[in-house]
CSV table of C-alpha atoms in Angstrom, one decimal:
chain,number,residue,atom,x,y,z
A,1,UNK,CA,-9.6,-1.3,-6.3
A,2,UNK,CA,-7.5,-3.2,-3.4
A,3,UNK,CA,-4.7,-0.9,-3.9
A,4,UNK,CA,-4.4,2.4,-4.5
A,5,UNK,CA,-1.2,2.3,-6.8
A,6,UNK,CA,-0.4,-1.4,-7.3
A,7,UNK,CA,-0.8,-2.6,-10.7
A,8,UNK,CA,-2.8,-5.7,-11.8
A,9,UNK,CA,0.4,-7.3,-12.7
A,10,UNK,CA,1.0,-7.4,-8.9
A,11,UNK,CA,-1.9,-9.1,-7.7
A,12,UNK,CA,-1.0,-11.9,-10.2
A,13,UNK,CA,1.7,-14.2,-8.2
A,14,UNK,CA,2.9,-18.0,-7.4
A,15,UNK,CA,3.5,-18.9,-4.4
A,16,UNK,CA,4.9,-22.0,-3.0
A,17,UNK,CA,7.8,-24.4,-1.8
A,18,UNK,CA,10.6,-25.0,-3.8
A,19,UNK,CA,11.0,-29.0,-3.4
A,20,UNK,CA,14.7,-28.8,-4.0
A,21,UNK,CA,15.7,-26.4,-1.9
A,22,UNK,CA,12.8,-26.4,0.5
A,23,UNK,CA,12.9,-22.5,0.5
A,24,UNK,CA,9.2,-21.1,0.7
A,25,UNK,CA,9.2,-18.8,-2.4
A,26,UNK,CA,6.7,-15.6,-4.1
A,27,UNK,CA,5.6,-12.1,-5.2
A,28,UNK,CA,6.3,-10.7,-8.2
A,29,UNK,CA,8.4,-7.3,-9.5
A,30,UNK,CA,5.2,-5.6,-9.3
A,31,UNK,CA,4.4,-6.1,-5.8
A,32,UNK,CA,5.7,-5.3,-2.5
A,33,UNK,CA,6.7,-8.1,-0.5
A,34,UNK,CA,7.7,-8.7,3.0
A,35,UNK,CA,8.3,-5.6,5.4
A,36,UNK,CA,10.0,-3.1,3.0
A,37,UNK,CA,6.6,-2.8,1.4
A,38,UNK,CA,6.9,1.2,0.0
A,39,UNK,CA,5.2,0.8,-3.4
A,40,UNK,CA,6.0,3.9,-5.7
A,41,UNK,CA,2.9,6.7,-6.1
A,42,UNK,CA,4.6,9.4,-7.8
A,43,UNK,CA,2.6,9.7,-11.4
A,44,UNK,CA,4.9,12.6,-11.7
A,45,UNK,CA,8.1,10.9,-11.4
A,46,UNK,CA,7.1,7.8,-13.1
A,47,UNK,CA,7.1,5.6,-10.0
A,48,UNK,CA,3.5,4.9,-9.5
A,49,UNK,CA,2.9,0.8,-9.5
A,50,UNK,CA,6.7,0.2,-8.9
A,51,UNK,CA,7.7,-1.1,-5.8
A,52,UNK,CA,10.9,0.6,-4.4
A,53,UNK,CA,12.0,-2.9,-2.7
A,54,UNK,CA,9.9,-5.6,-4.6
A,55,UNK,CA,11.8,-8.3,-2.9
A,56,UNK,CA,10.0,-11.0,-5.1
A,57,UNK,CA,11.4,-14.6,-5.1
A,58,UNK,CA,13.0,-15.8,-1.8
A,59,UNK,CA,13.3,-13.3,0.6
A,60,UNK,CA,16.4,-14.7,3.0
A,61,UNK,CA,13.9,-13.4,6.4
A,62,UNK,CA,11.4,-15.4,5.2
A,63,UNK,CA,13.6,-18.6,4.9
A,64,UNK,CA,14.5,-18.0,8.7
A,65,UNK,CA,11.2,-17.6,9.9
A,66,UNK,CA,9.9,-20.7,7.7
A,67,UNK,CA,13.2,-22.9,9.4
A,68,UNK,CA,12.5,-21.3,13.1
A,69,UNK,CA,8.7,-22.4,12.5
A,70,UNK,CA,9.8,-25.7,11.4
A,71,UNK,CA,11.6,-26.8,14.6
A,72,UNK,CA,8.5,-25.6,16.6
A,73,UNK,CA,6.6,-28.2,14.5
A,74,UNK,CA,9.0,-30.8,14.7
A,75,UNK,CA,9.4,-30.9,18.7
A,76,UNK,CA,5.5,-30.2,19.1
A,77,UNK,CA,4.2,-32.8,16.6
A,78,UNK,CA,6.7,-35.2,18.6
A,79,UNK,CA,5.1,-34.3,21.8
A,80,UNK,CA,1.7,-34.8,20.5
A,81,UNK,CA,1.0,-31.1,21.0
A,82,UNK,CA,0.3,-30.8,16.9
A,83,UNK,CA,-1.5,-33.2,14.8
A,84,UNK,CA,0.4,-33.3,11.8
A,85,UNK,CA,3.6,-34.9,11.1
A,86,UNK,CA,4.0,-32.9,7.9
A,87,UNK,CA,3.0,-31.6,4.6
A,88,UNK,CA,0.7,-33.7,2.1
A,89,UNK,CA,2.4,-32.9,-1.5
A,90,UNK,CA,0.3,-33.2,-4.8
A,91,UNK,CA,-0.4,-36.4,-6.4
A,92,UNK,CA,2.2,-34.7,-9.4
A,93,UNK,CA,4.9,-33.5,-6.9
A,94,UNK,CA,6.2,-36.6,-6.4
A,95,UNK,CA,6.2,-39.8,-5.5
A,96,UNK,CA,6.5,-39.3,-1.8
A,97,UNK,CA,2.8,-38.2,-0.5
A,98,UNK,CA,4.0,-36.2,3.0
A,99,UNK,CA,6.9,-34.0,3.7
A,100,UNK,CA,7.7,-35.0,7.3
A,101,UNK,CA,8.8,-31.3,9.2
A,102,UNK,CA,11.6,-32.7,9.6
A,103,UNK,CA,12.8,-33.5,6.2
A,104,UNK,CA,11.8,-30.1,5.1
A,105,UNK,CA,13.7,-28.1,7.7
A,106,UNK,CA,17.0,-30.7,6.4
A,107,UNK,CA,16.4,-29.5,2.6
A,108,UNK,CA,16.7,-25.6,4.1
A,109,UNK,CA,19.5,-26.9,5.9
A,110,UNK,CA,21.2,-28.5,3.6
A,111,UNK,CA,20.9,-25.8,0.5
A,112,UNK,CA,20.7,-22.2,2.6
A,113,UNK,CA,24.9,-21.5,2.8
A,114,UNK,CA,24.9,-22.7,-1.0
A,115,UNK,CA,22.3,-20.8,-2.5
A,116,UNK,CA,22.6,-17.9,-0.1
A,117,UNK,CA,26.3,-17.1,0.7
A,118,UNK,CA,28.3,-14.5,-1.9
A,119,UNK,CA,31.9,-15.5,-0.5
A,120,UNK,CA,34.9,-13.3,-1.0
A,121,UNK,CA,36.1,-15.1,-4.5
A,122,UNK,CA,32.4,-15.4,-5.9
A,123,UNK,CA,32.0,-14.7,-9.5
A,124,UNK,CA,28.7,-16.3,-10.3
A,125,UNK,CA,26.8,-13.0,-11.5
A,126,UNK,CA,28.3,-9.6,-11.9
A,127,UNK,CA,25.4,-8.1,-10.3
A,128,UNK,CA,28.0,-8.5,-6.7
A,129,UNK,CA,28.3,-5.4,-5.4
A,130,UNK,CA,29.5,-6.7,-1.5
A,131,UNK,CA,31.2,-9.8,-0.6
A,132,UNK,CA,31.2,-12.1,2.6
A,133,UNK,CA,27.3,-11.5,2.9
A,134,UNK,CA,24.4,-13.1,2.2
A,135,UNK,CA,22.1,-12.4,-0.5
A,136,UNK,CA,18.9,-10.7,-0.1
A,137,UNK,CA,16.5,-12.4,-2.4
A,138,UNK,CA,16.7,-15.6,-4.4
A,139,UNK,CA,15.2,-15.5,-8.0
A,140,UNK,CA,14.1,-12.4,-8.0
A,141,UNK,CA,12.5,-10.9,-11.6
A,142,UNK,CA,14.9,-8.2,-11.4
A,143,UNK,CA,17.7,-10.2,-10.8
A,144,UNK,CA,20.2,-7.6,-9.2
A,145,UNK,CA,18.0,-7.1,-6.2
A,146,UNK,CA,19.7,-10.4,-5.1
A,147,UNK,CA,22.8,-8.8,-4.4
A,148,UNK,CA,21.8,-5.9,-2.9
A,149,UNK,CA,23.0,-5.6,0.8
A,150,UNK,CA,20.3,-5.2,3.5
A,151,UNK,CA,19.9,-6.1,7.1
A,152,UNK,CA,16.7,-8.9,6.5
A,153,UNK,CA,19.6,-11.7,6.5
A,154,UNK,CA,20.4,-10.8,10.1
A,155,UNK,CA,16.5,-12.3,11.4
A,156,UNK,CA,18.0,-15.5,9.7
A,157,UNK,CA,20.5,-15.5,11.3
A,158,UNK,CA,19.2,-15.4,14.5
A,159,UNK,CA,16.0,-17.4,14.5
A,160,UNK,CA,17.5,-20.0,13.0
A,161,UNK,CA,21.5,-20.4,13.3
A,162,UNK,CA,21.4,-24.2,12.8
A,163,UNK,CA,21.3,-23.5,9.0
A,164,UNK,CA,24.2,-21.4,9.2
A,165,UNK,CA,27.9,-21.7,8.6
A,166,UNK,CA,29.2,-19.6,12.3
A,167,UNK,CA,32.6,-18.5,10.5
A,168,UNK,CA,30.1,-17.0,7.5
A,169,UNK,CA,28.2,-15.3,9.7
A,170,UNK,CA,30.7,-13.6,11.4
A,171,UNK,CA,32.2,-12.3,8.3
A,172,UNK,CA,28.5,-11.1,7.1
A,173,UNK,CA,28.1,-9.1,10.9
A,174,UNK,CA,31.6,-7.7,10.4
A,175,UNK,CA,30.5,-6.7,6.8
A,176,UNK,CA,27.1,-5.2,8.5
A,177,UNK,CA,29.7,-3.3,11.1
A,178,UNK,CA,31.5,-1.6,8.5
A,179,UNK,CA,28.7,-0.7,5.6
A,180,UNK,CA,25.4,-0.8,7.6
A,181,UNK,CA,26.2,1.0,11.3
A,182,UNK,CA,29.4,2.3,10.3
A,183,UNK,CA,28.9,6.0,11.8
A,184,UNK,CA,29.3,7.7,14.9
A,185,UNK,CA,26.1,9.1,15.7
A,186,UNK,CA,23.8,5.7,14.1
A,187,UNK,CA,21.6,4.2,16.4
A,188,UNK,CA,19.1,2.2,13.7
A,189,UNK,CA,20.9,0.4,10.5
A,190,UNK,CA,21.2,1.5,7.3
A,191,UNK,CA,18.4,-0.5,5.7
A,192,UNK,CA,21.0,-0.5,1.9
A,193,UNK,CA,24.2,0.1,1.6
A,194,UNK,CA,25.6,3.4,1.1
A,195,UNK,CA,27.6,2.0,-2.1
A,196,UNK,CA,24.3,1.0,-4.2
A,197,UNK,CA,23.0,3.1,-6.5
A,198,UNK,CA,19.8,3.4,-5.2
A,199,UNK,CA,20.8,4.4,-1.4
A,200,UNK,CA,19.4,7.6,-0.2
A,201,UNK,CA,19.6,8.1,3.7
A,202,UNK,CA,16.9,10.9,3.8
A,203,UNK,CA,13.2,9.8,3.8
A,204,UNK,CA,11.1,12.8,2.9
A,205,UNK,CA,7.7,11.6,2.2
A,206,UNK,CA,6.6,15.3,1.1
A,207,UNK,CA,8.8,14.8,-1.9
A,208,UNK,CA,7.1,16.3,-5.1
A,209,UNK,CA,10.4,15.8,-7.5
A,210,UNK,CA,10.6,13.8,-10.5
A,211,UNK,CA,13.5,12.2,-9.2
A,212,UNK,CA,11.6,8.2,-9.2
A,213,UNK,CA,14.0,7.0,-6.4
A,214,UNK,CA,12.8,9.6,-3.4
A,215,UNK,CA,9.7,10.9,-5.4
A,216,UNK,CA,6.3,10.6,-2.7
A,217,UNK,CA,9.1,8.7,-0.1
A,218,UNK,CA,10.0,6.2,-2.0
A,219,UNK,CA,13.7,5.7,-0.6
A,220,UNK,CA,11.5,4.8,2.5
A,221,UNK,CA,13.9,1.1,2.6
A,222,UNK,CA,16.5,2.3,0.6
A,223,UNK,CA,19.0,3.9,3.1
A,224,UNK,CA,17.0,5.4,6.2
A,225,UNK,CA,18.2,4.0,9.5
A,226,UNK,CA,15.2,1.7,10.9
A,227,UNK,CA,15.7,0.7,14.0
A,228,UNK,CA,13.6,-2.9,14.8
A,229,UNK,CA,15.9,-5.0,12.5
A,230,UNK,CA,19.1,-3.7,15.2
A,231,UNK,CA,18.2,-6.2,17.9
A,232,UNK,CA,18.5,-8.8,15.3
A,233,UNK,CA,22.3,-7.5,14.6
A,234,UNK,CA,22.9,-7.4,18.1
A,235,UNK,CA,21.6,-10.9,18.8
A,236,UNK,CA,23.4,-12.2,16.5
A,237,UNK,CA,26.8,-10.4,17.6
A,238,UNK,CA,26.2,-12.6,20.8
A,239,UNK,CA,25.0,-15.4,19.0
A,240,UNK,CA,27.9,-15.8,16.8
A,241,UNK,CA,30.7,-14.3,18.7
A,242,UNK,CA,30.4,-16.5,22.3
A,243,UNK,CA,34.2,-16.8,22.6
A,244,UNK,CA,35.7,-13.8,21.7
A,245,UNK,CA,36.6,-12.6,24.8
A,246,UNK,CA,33.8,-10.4,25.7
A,247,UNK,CA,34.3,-7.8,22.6
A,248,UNK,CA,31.0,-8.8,21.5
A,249,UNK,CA,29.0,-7.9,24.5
A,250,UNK,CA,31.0,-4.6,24.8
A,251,UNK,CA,29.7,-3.7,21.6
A,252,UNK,CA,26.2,-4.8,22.4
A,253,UNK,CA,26.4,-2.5,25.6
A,254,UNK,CA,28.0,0.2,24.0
A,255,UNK,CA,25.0,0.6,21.7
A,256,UNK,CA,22.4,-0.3,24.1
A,257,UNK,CA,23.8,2.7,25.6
A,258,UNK,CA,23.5,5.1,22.8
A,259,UNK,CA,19.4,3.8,22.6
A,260,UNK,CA,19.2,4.7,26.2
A,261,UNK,CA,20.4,8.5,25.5
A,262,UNK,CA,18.3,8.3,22.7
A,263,UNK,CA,15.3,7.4,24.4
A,264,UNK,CA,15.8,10.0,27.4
A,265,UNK,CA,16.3,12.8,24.6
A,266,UNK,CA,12.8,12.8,23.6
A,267,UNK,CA,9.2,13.8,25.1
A,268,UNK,CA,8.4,10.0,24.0
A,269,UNK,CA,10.8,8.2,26.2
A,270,UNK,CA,10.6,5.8,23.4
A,271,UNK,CA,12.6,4.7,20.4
A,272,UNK,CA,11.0,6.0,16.7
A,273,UNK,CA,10.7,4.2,14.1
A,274,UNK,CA,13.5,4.9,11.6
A,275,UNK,CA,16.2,7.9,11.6
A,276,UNK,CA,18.0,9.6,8.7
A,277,UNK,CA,21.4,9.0,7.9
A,278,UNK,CA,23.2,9.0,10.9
A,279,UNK,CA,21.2,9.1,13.2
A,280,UNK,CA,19.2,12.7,12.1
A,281,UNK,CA,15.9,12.8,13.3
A,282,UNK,CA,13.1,12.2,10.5
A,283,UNK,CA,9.9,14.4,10.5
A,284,UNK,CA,8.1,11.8,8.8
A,285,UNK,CA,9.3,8.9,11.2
A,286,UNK,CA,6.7,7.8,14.3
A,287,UNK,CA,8.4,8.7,17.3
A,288,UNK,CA,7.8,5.8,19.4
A,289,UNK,CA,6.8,2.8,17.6
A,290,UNK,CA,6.5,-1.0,19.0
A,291,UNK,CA,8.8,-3.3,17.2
A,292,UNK,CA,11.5,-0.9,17.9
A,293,UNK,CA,11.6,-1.5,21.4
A,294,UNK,CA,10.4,-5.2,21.6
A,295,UNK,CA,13.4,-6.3,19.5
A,296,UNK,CA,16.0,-4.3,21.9
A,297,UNK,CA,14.0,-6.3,24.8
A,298,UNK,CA,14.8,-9.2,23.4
A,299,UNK,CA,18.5,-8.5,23.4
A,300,UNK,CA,18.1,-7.6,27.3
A,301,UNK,CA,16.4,-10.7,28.0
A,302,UNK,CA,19.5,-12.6,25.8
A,303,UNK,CA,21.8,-11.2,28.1
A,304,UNK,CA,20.5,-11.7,31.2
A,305,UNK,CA,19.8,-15.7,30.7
A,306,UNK,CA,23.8,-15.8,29.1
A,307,UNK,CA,24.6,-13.7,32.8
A,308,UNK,CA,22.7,-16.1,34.7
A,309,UNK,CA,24.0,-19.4,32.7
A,310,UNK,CA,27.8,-18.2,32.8
């Protein structure tokens, strides 16, 4: 009765910490986790109670937020600001009774490039469909969701770079260059890779087929361009590439510049939501929507304090 179309299965999760890893962990193939929540409704098509992007286990964004979080903890439970120095664990967890903030954002430190990074000669699953990137999930039910390439690893890259190899992730934004903004007239990111079975780049939400993957929208994160997650790539372009010569900050420009055309194109003076594949407007897209803008204002404000410090 909570949901529409979600099956019971999907209200039936675990969620937690893994104590090994430290990575915060949840969800289930039946439910839609995190942002890319479009759950299937097509009875007609036979994707009704499916989630097109389950996202179940660890999602990678969800890892940076958890380690940006954690280094707010540590320097205000130092300061006194916060009361707690950590975690109480279960009597049955282990012997140690509190996991200080610090020692859990070491653990995510210490197991994020291991457990996350697919490097060029990895042959641990044959799920790999991309190289040099890093996974989406971890542990997912439907295992091969792990390897799909997506845009969500570029928010941990930038909220929390301290858990991050800086040569890795400059291979993973060159990857994101080529696959996932890799066409002339692109002004959001490709939110899967073109190369993956289940990329379409045309959201239609008015779709009546019985094809399951677009049926009722439900390539909604499989493909169309949205355009929040692009001030995370172009953080991280700065973030990651400080010294090479200014190519980095051309490129930030260059496409700051294409939002700007965008934005004085429309009745909105706005940025919307998501495009279609290459930048096509979508009928079904909001024109002007928040999170859009605020990321791309966050990219100004990261230029104008590495102006002012330079």
């Amino acid at each position: 009765a909570i949901d529409e179309h979600m099956r019971d299965e999907g209200f039936n999760m675990h969620v937690g910490v893994n104590m090994e890893t430290g990575f915060v962990y949840g969800g289930n193939q039946f439910n839609c986790g995190t942002w890319m929540d479009k759950m299937g409704s097509s009875s007609r098509a036979g994707n009704k109670g499916l989630p097109s992007t389950s996202r179940d286990g660890s999602a990678v964004e969800l890892i940076g937020l958890c380690r940006f979080v954690l280094d707010w903890l540590c320097v205000s439970s130092s300061n006194s600001q916060y009361p707690y120095k950590g975690v109480e664990l279960a009597a049955n967890t282990a012997a140690q009774q509190l996991l200080t903030w610090s020692e859990w954002a070491a653990k995510i430190d210490a197991n994020f490039e291991k457990h996350y990074w697919i490097d060029e000669s990895s042959n641990e699953s044959h799920h790999i469909n991309k190289r040099n990137i890093y996974k989406d999930t971890l542990g997912s039910q439907v295992p091969w969701t792990d390897y799909q390439m997506r845009p969500n690893f570029l928010i941990a890259l930038c909220l929390a770079p301290q858990m991050v190899r800086a040569e890795n992730a400059r291979k993973a934004l060159d990857q994101v260059k080529r696959h996932l903004m890799n066409e002339p007239n692109t002004i959001g990111i490709k939110t899967l890779d073109a190369s993956d079975f289940n990329y379409c780049g045309t959201y239609d939400n008015a779709n009546d087929s019985t094809d399951k993957r677009v049926a009722n929208g439900a390539n909604y994160h499989q493909g169309p361009e949205w355009l929040w997650p692009v001030g995370y790539y172009l953080q991280a372009c700065l973030i990651y590439n400080k010294d090479d010569g200014g190519d980095a900050r051309q490129l930030v420009q260059q496409h700051l510049g294409k939002l700007y055309d965008r934005m004085l194109s429309t009745d909105w003076k706005s940025l919307p939501e998501l495009t279609n594949r290459n930048g096509e407007i979508c009928s079904f897209s909001c024109d002007a929507q928040a999170w859009s803008l605020a990321t791309i204002l966050e990219v100004f404000h990261q230029l104008s304090t590495s102006s002012s410090s330079s």
